XYZ file of C-alpha atoms in Angstrom:
293
model
C 3.036 -159.916 135.390
C 4.985 -159.372 132.140
C 5.324 -156.003 130.239
C 4.842 -156.060 126.322
C 5.835 -152.943 124.050
C 3.133 -152.109 121.537
C 4.037 -150.793 118.032
C 3.201 -147.370 119.287
C 6.211 -147.752 121.972
C 3.431 -147.898 124.573
C 4.239 -150.429 127.470
C 1.419 -152.612 128.332
C 1.272 -154.957 131.686
C -0.240 -158.175 130.994
C -0.704 -161.163 132.990
C 1.197 -164.197 131.156
C -0.816 -167.390 131.780
C 0.611 -169.986 133.845
C 1.366 -173.778 132.767
C -1.312 -175.459 134.320
C -4.249 -173.053 132.913
C -2.733 -173.683 129.872
C -2.644 -177.419 130.241
C -6.105 -177.698 131.390
C -7.282 -175.442 128.709
C -5.446 -178.184 126.232
C -7.190 -181.005 128.123
C -10.673 -179.132 126.996
C -9.645 -178.749 123.518
C -8.124 -182.021 123.331
C -11.145 -183.983 124.404
C -13.545 -181.987 121.943
C -11.030 -182.825 118.898
C -11.328 -186.575 119.987
C -14.978 -186.671 120.321
C -15.431 -185.127 116.758
C -12.600 -187.704 115.431
C -14.558 -190.489 117.167
C -17.872 -189.202 115.373
C -15.860 -188.724 112.271
C -14.509 -192.469 112.551
C -17.891 -193.637 112.945
C -19.428 -191.799 109.841
C -16.739 -192.819 107.737
C -17.272 -196.460 108.788
C -20.625 -196.310 107.771
C -19.896 -194.398 104.320
C -17.357 -197.188 103.759
C -20.034 -199.838 103.505
C -21.576 -198.143 100.362
C -18.346 -196.459 99.167
C -14.805 -196.879 97.844
C -12.530 -198.078 100.522
C -9.752 -195.605 99.136
C -12.537 -192.735 99.298
C -13.493 -193.540 102.817
C -9.598 -193.707 103.806
C -9.104 -190.425 102.112
C -12.014 -188.631 103.923
C -10.901 -189.920 107.467
C -7.466 -188.608 106.800
C -9.217 -185.262 105.526
C -11.244 -185.285 108.858
C -8.353 -186.181 111.029
C -6.329 -183.021 109.496
C -9.248 -180.585 109.746
C -9.692 -181.665 113.600
C -6.259 -181.314 114.492
C -5.367 -178.560 112.755
C -8.310 -176.773 111.097
C -10.064 -176.695 114.849
C -7.228 -174.302 116.479
C -6.802 -172.390 113.540
C -10.494 -171.539 112.839
C -11.427 -170.930 116.432
C -8.309 -168.577 117.326
C -8.846 -166.675 114.088
C -12.398 -166.190 114.493
C -12.596 -165.596 118.352
C -9.204 -163.309 118.277
C -7.285 -165.923 120.063
C -9.429 -167.989 121.835
C -10.226 -171.789 121.561
C -12.837 -173.211 123.593
C -10.569 -174.400 126.550
C -9.169 -171.088 126.591
C -12.321 -169.458 126.405
C -13.624 -171.640 129.588
C -10.357 -170.719 131.414
C -10.123 -167.090 130.567
C -7.126 -167.364 128.181
C -6.407 -165.563 124.923
C -3.271 -165.658 122.544
C -1.830 -162.156 121.903
C 0.740 -161.091 119.467
C 4.287 -160.321 121.237
C 3.254 -156.245 120.810
C 0.012 -156.937 122.728
C -2.253 -156.973 119.480
C -4.585 -159.678 118.383
C -3.794 -162.671 116.803
C -3.493 -162.778 113.111
C -4.481 -165.864 110.845
C -0.810 -166.195 110.192
C 0.082 -166.789 113.507
C -2.946 -169.144 114.155
C -1.774 -171.068 111.246
C 1.688 -171.297 112.753
C 0.720 -172.089 115.962
C -1.623 -174.814 114.368
C 1.022 -176.488 112.384
C 3.538 -176.711 115.293
C 0.697 -177.843 117.770
C 0.086 -180.710 115.634
C 3.837 -181.784 115.842
C 4.148 -180.835 119.554
C 0.915 -182.830 120.700
C -0.264 -185.089 118.135
C 3.253 -186.370 116.690
C 5.592 -186.342 120.354
C 2.725 -186.139 122.982
C 3.031 -182.575 124.060
C 6.959 -183.359 125.434
C 8.403 -180.345 123.242
C 5.631 -178.152 124.396
C 6.227 -179.046 127.900
C 10.113 -178.628 127.475
C 9.794 -175.079 125.880
C 7.189 -173.983 128.370
C 9.287 -174.706 130.952
C 12.616 -173.113 129.716
C 10.822 -169.599 128.146
C 10.517 -166.838 130.566
C 6.933 -166.477 129.342
C 6.007 -170.123 129.172
C 5.609 -170.265 125.572
C 5.670 -173.473 123.621
C 7.142 -173.977 120.170
C 4.182 -172.755 118.553
C 4.248 -169.338 120.341
C 7.801 -168.968 119.677
C 7.445 -169.632 115.723
C 4.309 -167.496 115.519
C 5.584 -164.597 117.709
C 2.713 -164.919 120.274
C 2.031 -164.983 124.013
C -0.873 -166.576 125.833
C -2.351 -164.281 128.579
C -4.989 -164.571 131.327
C -7.824 -162.180 130.617
C -9.344 -162.556 134.270
C -7.921 -160.628 136.588
C -6.848 -162.244 140.065
C -9.510 -161.180 143.193
C -8.518 -157.886 144.543
C -8.301 -157.270 148.266
C -10.380 -154.365 149.578
C -7.995 -151.557 150.254
C -6.854 -151.076 153.892
C -9.233 -149.026 156.229
C -8.123 -146.173 158.348
C -7.732 -147.372 162.062
C -9.972 -144.672 163.879
C -7.236 -144.173 166.469
C -4.654 -143.258 163.835
C -6.847 -140.977 161.759
C -5.634 -137.627 163.405
C -1.999 -138.841 163.347
C -2.206 -140.038 159.832
C -3.327 -136.697 158.742
C 0.090 -134.975 159.501
C 1.830 -137.796 157.785
C 4.721 -136.431 155.266
C 4.292 -138.926 152.597
C 5.869 -137.477 149.308
C 8.987 -139.884 150.169
C 6.985 -142.938 150.027
C 7.945 -144.614 146.806
C 4.752 -146.490 144.750
C 7.357 -149.903 144.710
C 7.138 -149.901 148.521
C 3.552 -149.133 148.765
C 2.607 -151.963 146.605
C 4.467 -154.095 148.918
C 2.829 -152.953 151.976
C -0.549 -153.568 150.141
C 0.611 -157.157 149.049
C 1.373 -157.587 152.882
C -1.470 -156.628 154.319
C -3.983 -158.550 151.490
C -2.240 -161.681 152.451
C -2.168 -160.891 156.194
C -4.576 -163.613 157.100
C -3.014 -166.403 154.974
C 0.350 -166.070 156.865
C 1.557 -167.912 159.865
C 1.653 -165.813 163.256
C 5.466 -165.814 162.988
C 5.856 -164.887 159.145
C 3.149 -162.345 159.806
C 5.037 -160.494 162.332
C 8.176 -160.672 160.819
C 7.258 -159.336 157.602
C 5.346 -156.580 159.234
C 8.015 -155.340 160.839
C 10.174 -155.407 157.951
C 7.872 -153.783 155.854
C 7.206 -151.014 158.169
C 10.690 -150.528 159.318
C 11.217 -149.641 155.502
C 8.187 -147.455 155.276
C 8.706 -145.610 158.646
C 12.384 -144.972 156.660
C 10.431 -142.616 154.138
C 7.314 -141.534 156.049
C 7.347 -139.052 159.017
C 6.262 -138.504 161.951
C 7.027 -141.753 163.641
C 3.791 -143.679 164.999
C 2.604 -143.578 168.532
C 4.014 -146.100 170.783
C 2.392 -149.299 170.605
C 0.875 -149.340 166.986
C 1.307 -152.996 165.778
C 2.523 -152.947 161.932
C -0.696 -154.103 160.673
C -2.316 -150.866 161.928
C 0.564 -148.580 160.846
C 0.910 -149.854 157.310
C -3.061 -149.743 157.261
C -2.931 -146.007 158.067
C -0.341 -145.069 155.948
C -1.950 -146.495 152.724
C -5.467 -145.477 153.594
C -4.108 -141.582 153.928
C -2.368 -141.833 151.106
C -5.236 -143.293 149.411
C -7.572 -140.212 150.555
C -4.976 -137.562 149.508
C -4.869 -139.284 146.064
C -8.890 -139.048 146.036
C -8.990 -135.560 147.162
C -6.362 -134.463 144.315
C -8.032 -136.136 141.741
C -11.297 -134.707 143.083
C -9.636 -131.162 142.944
C -8.512 -131.609 139.325
C -12.015 -132.733 138.079
C -13.852 -129.877 139.721
C -11.168 -127.046 138.682
C -13.151 -124.858 135.997
C -11.130 -124.266 132.917
C -9.299 -120.956 132.226
C -11.699 -119.834 129.668
C -15.627 -119.768 129.716
C -17.934 -123.048 128.932
C -17.340 -122.783 124.986
C -13.409 -122.679 125.472
C -13.381 -119.016 124.885
C -14.525 -116.177 127.352
C -17.435 -116.410 129.843
C -19.254 -113.889 127.467
C -19.970 -116.639 125.028
C -18.582 -118.361 122.117
C -15.924 -116.374 120.470
C -15.432 -113.782 122.774
C -12.121 -113.449 124.913
C -11.807 -113.406 128.555
C -11.261 -109.896 129.533
C -8.265 -108.782 131.174
C -8.269 -108.281 134.839
C -8.090 -104.876 136.434
C -4.633 -103.531 137.183
C -3.869 -102.418 140.600
C -3.096 -99.026 141.224
C 0.846 -98.844 141.795
C 3.267 -96.587 142.655
C 4.453 -93.802 139.664
C 6.784 -95.121 137.198
C 10.129 -95.064 138.037
C 9.672 -95.513 141.853
C 9.965 -98.505 143.615
C 7.076 -100.191 146.079
C 7.706 -99.985 149.627
C 7.157 -102.878 151.677
C 5.535 -102.973 155.078
C 8.764 -103.377 156.842
C 10.626 -100.098 155.517
C 12.554 -102.020 152.946
C 12.874 -100.619 149.613
C 13.968 -103.244 146.985
C 16.424 -101.719 144.425
C 14.664 -100.663 141.093
């Protein structure tokens, strides 16, 4: 994941496309382009039989330029950053500020792509993508763009509460648990089945030890790290859902029309004041202590 800052100074988290997916998208586009070029060569060869040879050569050069440069520029401009290959793999070209790709940027990428892929066989693009933190090729650097993945990875289901730990989890103090540590535990639980037994135990003990330092009380004896982490995260999610439910069900401080319960434009009447002690006298508490006036 990577962060981009929009023009409104809002930080947006995006998933930068990896080099293998970008390479496969390019191969799809490259195959389409070669198919169009071969078709153009056949048509020009047939036309050269009845036209001037210089005219046929000019038409062939025009077709090659339109396919190698015009194809990516036209597709990325019309589809807002997606060619056929990128569309097949769920990729999109966006500006560095997170906005959609513009025609000027698509033109810069198309012209640079002609040099990178058709002149130098992709070597500059490969080297630049490996050195750049966001995997940018030269066209992206010149145009100020980034290729991102629009298809989110498969999310593992949230951990369920172990029935034997439900009553204990209800007493947990979770205010000290940070979001970063909770995300670490969630990633560990999502990958638990893919880890080897030794790695699974070592990582589980390490993550459970860090969480137990921020959560109280400690778990019952004999609870494995996986069950402990699942109980903590499930209880944390349950409390967050309850908090959101209460926030949605809380009635507004005014009536349904935004003013008073009597109707639109009628202010809410002030609540009746309780009878208090005479002015100048302090209330007496039940324990007999009289606070100063």
